[in-house]
PDB file of C-alpha atoms in Angstrom:
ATOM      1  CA  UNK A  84      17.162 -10.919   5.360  1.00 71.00           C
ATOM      2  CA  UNK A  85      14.891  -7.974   3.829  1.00 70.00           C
ATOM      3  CA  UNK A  86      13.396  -6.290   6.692  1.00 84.00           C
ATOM      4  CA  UNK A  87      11.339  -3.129   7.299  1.00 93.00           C
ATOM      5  CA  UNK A  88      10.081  -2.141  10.694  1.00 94.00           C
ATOM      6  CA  UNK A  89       8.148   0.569  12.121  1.00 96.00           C
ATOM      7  CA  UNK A  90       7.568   2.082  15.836  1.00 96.00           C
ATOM      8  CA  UNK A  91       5.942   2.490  17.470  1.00 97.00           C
ATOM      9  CA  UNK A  92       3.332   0.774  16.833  1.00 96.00           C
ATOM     10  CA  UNK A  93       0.433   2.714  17.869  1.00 97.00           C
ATOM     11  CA  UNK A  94       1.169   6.555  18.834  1.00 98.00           C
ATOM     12  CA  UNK A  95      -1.386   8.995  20.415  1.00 98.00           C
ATOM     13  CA  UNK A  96      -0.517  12.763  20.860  1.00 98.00           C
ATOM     14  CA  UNK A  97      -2.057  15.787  22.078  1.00 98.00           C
ATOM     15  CA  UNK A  98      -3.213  18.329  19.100  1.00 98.00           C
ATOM     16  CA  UNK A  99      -0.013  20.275  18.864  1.00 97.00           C
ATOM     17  CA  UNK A 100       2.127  17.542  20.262  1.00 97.00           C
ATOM     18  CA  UNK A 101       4.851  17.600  17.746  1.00 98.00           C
ATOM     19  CA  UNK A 102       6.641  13.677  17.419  1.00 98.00           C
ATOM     20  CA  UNK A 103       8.514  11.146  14.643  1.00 98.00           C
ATOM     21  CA  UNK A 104       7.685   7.903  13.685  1.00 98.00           C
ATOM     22  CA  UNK A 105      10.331   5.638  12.898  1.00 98.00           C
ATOM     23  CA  UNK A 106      11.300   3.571   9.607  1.00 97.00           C
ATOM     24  CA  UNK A 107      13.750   1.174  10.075  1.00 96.00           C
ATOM     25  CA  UNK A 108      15.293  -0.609   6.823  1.00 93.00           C
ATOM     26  CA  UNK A 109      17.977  -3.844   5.859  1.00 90.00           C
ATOM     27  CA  UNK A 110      17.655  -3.849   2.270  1.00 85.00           C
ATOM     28  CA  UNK A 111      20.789  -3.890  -0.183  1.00 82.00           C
ATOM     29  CA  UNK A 112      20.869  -1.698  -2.589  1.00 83.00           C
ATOM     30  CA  UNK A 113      17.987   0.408  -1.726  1.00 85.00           C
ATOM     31  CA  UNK A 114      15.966   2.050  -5.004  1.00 87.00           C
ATOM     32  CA  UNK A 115      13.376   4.172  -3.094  1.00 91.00           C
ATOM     33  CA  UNK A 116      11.615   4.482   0.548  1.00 94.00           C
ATOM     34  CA  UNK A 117       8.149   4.794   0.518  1.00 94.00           C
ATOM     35  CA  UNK A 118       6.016   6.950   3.204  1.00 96.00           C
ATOM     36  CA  UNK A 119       1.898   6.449   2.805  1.00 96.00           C
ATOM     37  CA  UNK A 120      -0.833   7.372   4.881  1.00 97.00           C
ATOM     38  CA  UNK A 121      -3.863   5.133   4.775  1.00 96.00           C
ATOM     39  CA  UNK A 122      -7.560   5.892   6.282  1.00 95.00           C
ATOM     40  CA  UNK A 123      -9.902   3.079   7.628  1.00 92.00           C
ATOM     41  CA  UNK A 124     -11.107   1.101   5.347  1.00 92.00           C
ATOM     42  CA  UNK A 125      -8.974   2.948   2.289  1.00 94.00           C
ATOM     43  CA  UNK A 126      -6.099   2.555  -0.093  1.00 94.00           C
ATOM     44  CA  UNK A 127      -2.353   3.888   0.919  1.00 94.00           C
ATOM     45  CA  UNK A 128      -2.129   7.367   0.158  1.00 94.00           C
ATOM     46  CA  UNK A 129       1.242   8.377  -1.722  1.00 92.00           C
ATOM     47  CA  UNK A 130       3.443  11.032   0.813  1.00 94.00           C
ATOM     48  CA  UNK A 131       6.659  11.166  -0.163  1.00 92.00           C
ATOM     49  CA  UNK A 132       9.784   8.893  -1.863  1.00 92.00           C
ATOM     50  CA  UNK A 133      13.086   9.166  -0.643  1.00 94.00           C
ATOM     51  CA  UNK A 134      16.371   7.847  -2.662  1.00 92.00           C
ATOM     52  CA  UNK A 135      19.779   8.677  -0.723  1.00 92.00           C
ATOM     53  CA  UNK A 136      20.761   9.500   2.717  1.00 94.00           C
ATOM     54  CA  UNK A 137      20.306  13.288   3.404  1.00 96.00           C
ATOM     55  CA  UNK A 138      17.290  13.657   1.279  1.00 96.00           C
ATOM     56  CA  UNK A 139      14.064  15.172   3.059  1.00 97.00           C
ATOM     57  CA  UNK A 140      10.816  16.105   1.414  1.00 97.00           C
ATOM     58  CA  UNK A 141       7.886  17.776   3.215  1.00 97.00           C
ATOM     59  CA  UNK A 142       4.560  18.177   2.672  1.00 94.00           C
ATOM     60  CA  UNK A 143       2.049  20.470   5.037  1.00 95.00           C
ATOM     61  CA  UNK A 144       2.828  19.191   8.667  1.00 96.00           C
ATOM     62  CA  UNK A 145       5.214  16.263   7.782  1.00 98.00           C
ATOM     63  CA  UNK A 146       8.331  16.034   7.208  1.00 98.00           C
ATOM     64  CA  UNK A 147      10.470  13.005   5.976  1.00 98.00           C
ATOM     65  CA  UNK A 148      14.287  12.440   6.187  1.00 98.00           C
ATOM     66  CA  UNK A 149      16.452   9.282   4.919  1.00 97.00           C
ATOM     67  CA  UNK A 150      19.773   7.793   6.231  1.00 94.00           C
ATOM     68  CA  UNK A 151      21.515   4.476   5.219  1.00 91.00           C
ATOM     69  CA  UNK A 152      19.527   2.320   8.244  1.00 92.00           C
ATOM     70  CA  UNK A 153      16.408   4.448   8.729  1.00 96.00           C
ATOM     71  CA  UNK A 154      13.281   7.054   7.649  1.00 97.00           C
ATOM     72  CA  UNK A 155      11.913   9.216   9.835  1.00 98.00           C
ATOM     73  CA  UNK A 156       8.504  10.949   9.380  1.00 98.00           C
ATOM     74  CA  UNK A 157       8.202  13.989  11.456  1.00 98.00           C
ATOM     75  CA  UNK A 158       5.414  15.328  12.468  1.00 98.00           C
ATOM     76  CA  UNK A 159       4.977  19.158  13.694  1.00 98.00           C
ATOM     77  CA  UNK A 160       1.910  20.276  15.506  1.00 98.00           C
ATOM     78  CA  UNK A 161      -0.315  17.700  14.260  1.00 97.00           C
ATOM     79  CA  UNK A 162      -4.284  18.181  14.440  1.00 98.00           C
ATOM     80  CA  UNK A 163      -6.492  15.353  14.344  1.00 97.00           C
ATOM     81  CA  UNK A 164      -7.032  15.006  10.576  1.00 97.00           C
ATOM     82  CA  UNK A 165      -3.297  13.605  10.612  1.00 97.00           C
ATOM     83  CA  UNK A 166      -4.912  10.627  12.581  1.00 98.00           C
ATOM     84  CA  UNK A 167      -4.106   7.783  10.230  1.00 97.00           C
ATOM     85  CA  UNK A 168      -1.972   4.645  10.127  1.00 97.00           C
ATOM     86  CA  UNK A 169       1.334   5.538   8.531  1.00 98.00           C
ATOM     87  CA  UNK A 170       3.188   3.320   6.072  1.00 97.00           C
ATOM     88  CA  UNK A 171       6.124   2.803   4.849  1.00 96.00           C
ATOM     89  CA  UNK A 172       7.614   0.281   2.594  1.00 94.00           C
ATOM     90  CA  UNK A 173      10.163   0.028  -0.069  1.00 92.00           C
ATOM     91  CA  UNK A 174      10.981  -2.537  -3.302  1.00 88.00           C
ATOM     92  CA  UNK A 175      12.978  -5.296  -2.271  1.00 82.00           C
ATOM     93  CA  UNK A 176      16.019  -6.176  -4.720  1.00 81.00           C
ATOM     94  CA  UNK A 177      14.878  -7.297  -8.607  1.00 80.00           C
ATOM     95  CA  UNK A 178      11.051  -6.243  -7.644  1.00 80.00           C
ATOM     96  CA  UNK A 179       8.924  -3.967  -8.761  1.00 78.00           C
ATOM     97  CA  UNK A 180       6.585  -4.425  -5.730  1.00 83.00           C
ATOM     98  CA  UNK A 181       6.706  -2.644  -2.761  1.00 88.00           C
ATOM     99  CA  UNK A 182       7.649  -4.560   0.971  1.00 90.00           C
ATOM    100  CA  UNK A 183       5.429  -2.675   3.590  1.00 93.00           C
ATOM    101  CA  UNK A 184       6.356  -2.248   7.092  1.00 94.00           C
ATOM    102  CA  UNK A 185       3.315  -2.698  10.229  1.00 92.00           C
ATOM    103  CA  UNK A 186       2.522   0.882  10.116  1.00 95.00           C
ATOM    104  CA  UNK A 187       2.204   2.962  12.856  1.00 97.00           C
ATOM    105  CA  UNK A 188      -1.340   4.152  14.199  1.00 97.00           C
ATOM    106  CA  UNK A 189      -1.471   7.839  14.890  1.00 98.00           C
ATOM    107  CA  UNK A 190      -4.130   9.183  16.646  1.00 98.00           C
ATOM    108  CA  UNK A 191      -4.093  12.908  18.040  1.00 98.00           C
ATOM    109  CA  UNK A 192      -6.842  13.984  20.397  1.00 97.00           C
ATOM    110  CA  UNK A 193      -8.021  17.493  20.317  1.00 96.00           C
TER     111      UNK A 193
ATOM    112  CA  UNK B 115      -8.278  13.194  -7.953  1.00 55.00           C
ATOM    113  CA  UNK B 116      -7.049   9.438  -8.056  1.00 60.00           C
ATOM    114  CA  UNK B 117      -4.757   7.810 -10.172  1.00 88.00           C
ATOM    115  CA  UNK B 118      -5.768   4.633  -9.507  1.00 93.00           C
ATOM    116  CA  UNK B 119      -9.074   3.637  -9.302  1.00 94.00           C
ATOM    117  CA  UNK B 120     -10.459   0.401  -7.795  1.00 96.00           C
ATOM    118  CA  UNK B 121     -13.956  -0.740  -8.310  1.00 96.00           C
ATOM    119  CA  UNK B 122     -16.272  -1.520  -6.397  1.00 97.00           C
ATOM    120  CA  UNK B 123     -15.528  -0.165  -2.911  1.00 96.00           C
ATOM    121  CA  UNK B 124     -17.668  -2.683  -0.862  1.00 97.00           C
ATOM    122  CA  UNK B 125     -19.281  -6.304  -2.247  1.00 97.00           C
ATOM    123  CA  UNK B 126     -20.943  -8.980  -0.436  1.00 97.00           C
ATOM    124  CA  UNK B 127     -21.017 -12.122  -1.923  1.00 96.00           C
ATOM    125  CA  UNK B 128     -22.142 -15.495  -1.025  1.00 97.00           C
ATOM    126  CA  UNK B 129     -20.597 -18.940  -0.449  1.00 97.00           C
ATOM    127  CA  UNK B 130     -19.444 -20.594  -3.490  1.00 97.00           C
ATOM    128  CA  UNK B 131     -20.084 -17.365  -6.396  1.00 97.00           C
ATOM    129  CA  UNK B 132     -17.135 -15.405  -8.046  1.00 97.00           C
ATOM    130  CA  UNK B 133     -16.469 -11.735  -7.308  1.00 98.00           C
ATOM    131  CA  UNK B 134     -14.755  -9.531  -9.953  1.00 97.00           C
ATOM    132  CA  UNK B 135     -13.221  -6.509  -9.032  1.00 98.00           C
ATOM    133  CA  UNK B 136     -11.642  -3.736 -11.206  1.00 97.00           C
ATOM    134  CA  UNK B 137      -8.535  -1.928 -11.420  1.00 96.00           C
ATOM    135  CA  UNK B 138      -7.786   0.970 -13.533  1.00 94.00           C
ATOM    136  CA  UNK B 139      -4.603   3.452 -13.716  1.00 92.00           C
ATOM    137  CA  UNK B 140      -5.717   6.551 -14.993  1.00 91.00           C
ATOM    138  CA  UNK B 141      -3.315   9.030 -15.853  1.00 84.00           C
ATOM    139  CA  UNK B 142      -0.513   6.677 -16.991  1.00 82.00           C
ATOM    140  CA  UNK B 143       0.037   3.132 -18.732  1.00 84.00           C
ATOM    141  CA  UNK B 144       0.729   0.349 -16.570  1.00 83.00           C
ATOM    142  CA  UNK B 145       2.629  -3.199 -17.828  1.00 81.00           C
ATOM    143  CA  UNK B 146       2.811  -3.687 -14.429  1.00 86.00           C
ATOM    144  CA  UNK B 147      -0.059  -3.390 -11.202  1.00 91.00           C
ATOM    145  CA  UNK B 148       0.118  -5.494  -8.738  1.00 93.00           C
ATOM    146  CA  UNK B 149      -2.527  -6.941  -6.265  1.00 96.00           C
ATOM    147  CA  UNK B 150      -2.594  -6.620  -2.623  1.00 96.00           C
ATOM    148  CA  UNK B 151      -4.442  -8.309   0.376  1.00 96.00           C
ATOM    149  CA  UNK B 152      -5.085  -6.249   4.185  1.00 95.00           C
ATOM    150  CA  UNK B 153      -6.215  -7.972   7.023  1.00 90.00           C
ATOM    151  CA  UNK B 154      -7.428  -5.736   9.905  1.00 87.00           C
ATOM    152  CA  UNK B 155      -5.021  -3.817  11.547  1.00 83.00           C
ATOM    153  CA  UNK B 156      -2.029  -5.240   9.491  1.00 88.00           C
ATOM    154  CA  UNK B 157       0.328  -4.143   6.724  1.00 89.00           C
ATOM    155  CA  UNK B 158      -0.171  -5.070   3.108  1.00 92.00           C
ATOM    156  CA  UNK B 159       0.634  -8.400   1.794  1.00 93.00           C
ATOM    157  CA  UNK B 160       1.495  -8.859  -2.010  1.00 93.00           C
ATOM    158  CA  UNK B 161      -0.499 -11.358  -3.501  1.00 95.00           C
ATOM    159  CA  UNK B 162       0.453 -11.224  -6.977  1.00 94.00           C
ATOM    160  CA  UNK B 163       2.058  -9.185  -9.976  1.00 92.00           C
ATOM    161  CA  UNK B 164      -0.108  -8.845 -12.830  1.00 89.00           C
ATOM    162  CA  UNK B 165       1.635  -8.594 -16.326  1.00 84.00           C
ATOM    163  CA  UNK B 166       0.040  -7.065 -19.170  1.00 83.00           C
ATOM    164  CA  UNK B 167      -0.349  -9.343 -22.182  1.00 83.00           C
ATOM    165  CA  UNK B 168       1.023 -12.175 -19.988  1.00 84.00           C
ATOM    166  CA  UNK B 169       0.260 -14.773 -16.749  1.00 88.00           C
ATOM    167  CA  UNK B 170       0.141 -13.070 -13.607  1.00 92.00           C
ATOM    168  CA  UNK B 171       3.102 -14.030 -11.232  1.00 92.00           C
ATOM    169  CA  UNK B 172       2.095 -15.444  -7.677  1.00 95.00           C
ATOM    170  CA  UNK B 173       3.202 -15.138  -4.573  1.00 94.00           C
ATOM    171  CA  UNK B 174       3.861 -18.218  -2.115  1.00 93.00           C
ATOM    172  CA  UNK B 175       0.971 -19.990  -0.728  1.00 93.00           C
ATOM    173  CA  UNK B 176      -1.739 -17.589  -3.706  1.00 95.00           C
ATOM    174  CA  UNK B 177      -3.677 -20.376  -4.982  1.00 94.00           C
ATOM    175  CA  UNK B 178      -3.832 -18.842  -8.811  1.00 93.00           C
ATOM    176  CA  UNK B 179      -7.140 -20.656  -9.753  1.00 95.00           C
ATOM    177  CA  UNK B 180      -8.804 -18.934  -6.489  1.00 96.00           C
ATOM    178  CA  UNK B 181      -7.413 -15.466  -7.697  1.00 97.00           C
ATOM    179  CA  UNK B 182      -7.746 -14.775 -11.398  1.00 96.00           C
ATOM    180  CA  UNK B 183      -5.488 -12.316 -12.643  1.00 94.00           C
ATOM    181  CA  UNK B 184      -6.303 -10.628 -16.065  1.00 91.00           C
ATOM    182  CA  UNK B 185      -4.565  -7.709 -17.664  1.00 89.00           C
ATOM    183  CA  UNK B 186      -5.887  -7.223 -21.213  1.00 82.00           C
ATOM    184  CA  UNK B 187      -4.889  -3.236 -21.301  1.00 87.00           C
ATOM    185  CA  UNK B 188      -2.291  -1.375 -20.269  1.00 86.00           C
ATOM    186  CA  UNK B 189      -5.033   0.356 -18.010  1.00 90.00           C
ATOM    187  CA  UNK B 190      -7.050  -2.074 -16.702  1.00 92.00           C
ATOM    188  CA  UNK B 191      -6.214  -5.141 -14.432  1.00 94.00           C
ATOM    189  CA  UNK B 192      -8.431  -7.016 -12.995  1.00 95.00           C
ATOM    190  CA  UNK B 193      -9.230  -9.885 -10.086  1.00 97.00           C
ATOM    191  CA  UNK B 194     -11.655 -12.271  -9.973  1.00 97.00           C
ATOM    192  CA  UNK B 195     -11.849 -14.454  -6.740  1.00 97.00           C
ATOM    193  CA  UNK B 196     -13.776 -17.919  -7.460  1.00 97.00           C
ATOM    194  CA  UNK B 197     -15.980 -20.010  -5.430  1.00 97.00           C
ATOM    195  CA  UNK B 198     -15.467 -17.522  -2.638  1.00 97.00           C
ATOM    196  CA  UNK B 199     -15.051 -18.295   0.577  1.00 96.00           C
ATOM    197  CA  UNK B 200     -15.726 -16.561   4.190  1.00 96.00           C
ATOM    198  CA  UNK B 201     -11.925 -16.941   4.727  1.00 95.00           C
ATOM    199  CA  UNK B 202     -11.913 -14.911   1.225  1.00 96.00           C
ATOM    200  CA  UNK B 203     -13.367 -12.011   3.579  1.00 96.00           C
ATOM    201  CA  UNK B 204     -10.518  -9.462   3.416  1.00 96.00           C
ATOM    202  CA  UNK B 205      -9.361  -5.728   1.988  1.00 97.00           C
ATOM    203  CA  UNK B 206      -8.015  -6.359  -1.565  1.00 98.00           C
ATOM    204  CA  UNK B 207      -5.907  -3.361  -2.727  1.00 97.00           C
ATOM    205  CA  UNK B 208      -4.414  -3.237  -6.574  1.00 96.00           C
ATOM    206  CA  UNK B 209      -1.371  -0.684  -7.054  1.00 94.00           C
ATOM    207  CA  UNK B 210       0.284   0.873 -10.388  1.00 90.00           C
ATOM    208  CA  UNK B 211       3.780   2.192 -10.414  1.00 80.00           C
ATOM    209  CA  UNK B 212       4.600   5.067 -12.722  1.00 74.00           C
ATOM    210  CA  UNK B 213       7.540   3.698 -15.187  1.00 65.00           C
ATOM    211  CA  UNK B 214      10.238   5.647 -13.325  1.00 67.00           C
ATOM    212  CA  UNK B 215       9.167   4.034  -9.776  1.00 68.00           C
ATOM    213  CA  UNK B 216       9.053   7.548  -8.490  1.00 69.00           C
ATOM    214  CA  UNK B 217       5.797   7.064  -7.345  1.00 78.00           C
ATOM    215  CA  UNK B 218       3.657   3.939  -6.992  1.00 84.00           C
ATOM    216  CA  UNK B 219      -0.438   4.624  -6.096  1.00 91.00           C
ATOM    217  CA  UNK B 220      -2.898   2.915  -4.784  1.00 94.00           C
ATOM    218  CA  UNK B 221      -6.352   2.065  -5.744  1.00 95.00           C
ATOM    219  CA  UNK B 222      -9.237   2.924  -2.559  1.00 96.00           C
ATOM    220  CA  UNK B 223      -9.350  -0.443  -1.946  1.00 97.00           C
ATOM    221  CA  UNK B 224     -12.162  -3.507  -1.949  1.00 98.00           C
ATOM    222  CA  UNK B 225     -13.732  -4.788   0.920  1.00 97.00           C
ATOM    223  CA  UNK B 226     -15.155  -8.624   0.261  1.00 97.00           C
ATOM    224  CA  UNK B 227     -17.287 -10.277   2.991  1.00 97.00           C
ATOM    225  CA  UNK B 228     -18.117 -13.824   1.641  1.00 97.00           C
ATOM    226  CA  UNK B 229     -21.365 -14.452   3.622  1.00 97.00           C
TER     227      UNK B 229
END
């Protein structure tokens, strides 16, 4: 079965605090992983796609790496504007639509 | 600035009337957007897959003739829930995919309370 889970679930860290938040994946034939970041009451955000195993983007403070079973979105010496729920999610096989994981709810205290 | 643009941000509605909201992709055509639901503090669900020029696909358990799908441009989708409901209450979020599925975006998002 297609599954996509994220942990932890809820995350708080220290301004500074570097961490990673965890994407796990079981999807065959995977076209794409997804990273968003999404506000209170707002859309997803787009971050970053990732297509093969050994690919990593970054973008200000995060960084995001792929293997075959899992994403990782690392964080370095967050402030508290990176408080957010973060998303990922990716298209399950013959769809065009993206399968979201739970998120994970970052908050960092100043 | 956005890509996708969702309109409006925040309706209340009573019992029993219809609520229309937009979706538009701005910077690129779209035969394909699809429409999402939130409830608090979880993950997206996809309700549907709207088609330009054709029926809107549903997921399991969408009751179509609650959520009308149109797509009459290759910009512009939008959904129309009838004879809302307070169990209609909920963060609807529509989504465009650029044709390469290198990126997908979001629209800001549509918060319904059915009062």
């Amino acid at each position: 079965e297609d599954q996509v889970t994220q942990s932890p679930e809820a995350l708080r860290l220290q301004e500074g605090e570097s961490s990673s938040l965890n994407c796990s994946y079981t999807v065959s034939g995977l076209r794409g992983l997804f990273w968003y970041r999404q506000d209170p009451g707002k859309g997803p955000e787009f971050l970053f796609t990732l297509y093969s195993a050994g690919e990593e983007k970054e973008k200000e403070r995060l960084k995001a790496t792929l293997t075959k079973k899992e994403s990782f979105l690392h964080i370095t010496a967050p402030k508290p504007e990176d408080s957010a729920t973060y998303l990922c999610a990716v298209p399950l096989p013959g769809a065009n639509n993206l399968f979201f994981g739970t998120g994970t709810r970052l908050t960092v205290i100043p | 600035g956005a890509v996708v643009s969702q309109h409006p941000s925040r309706v209340i509605c009573k019992s029993g009337t219809s609520v229309k909201i937009e979706c538009r992709s701005l910077d690129f055509q779209a035969t394909t957007m699809f429409w999402y639901r939130q409830f608090p503090k979880q993950s997206l669900m996809l309700m549907a897959t709207s088609n330009e020029g054709s029926k809107a696909t549903y997921e399991q358990g969408v009751e179509k003739d609650k959520f009308l799908i149109n797509h009459a441009s290759l910009t512009l989708s939008t959904l129309t829930v009838t004879s809302a409901h307070p169990e209609d209450s909920s963060f609807y979020i529509c989504s465009a995919n650029k044709w390469d599925f290198t990126e997908a975006f979001f629209g800001q998002g549509t918060r319904l309370t059915v009062v």
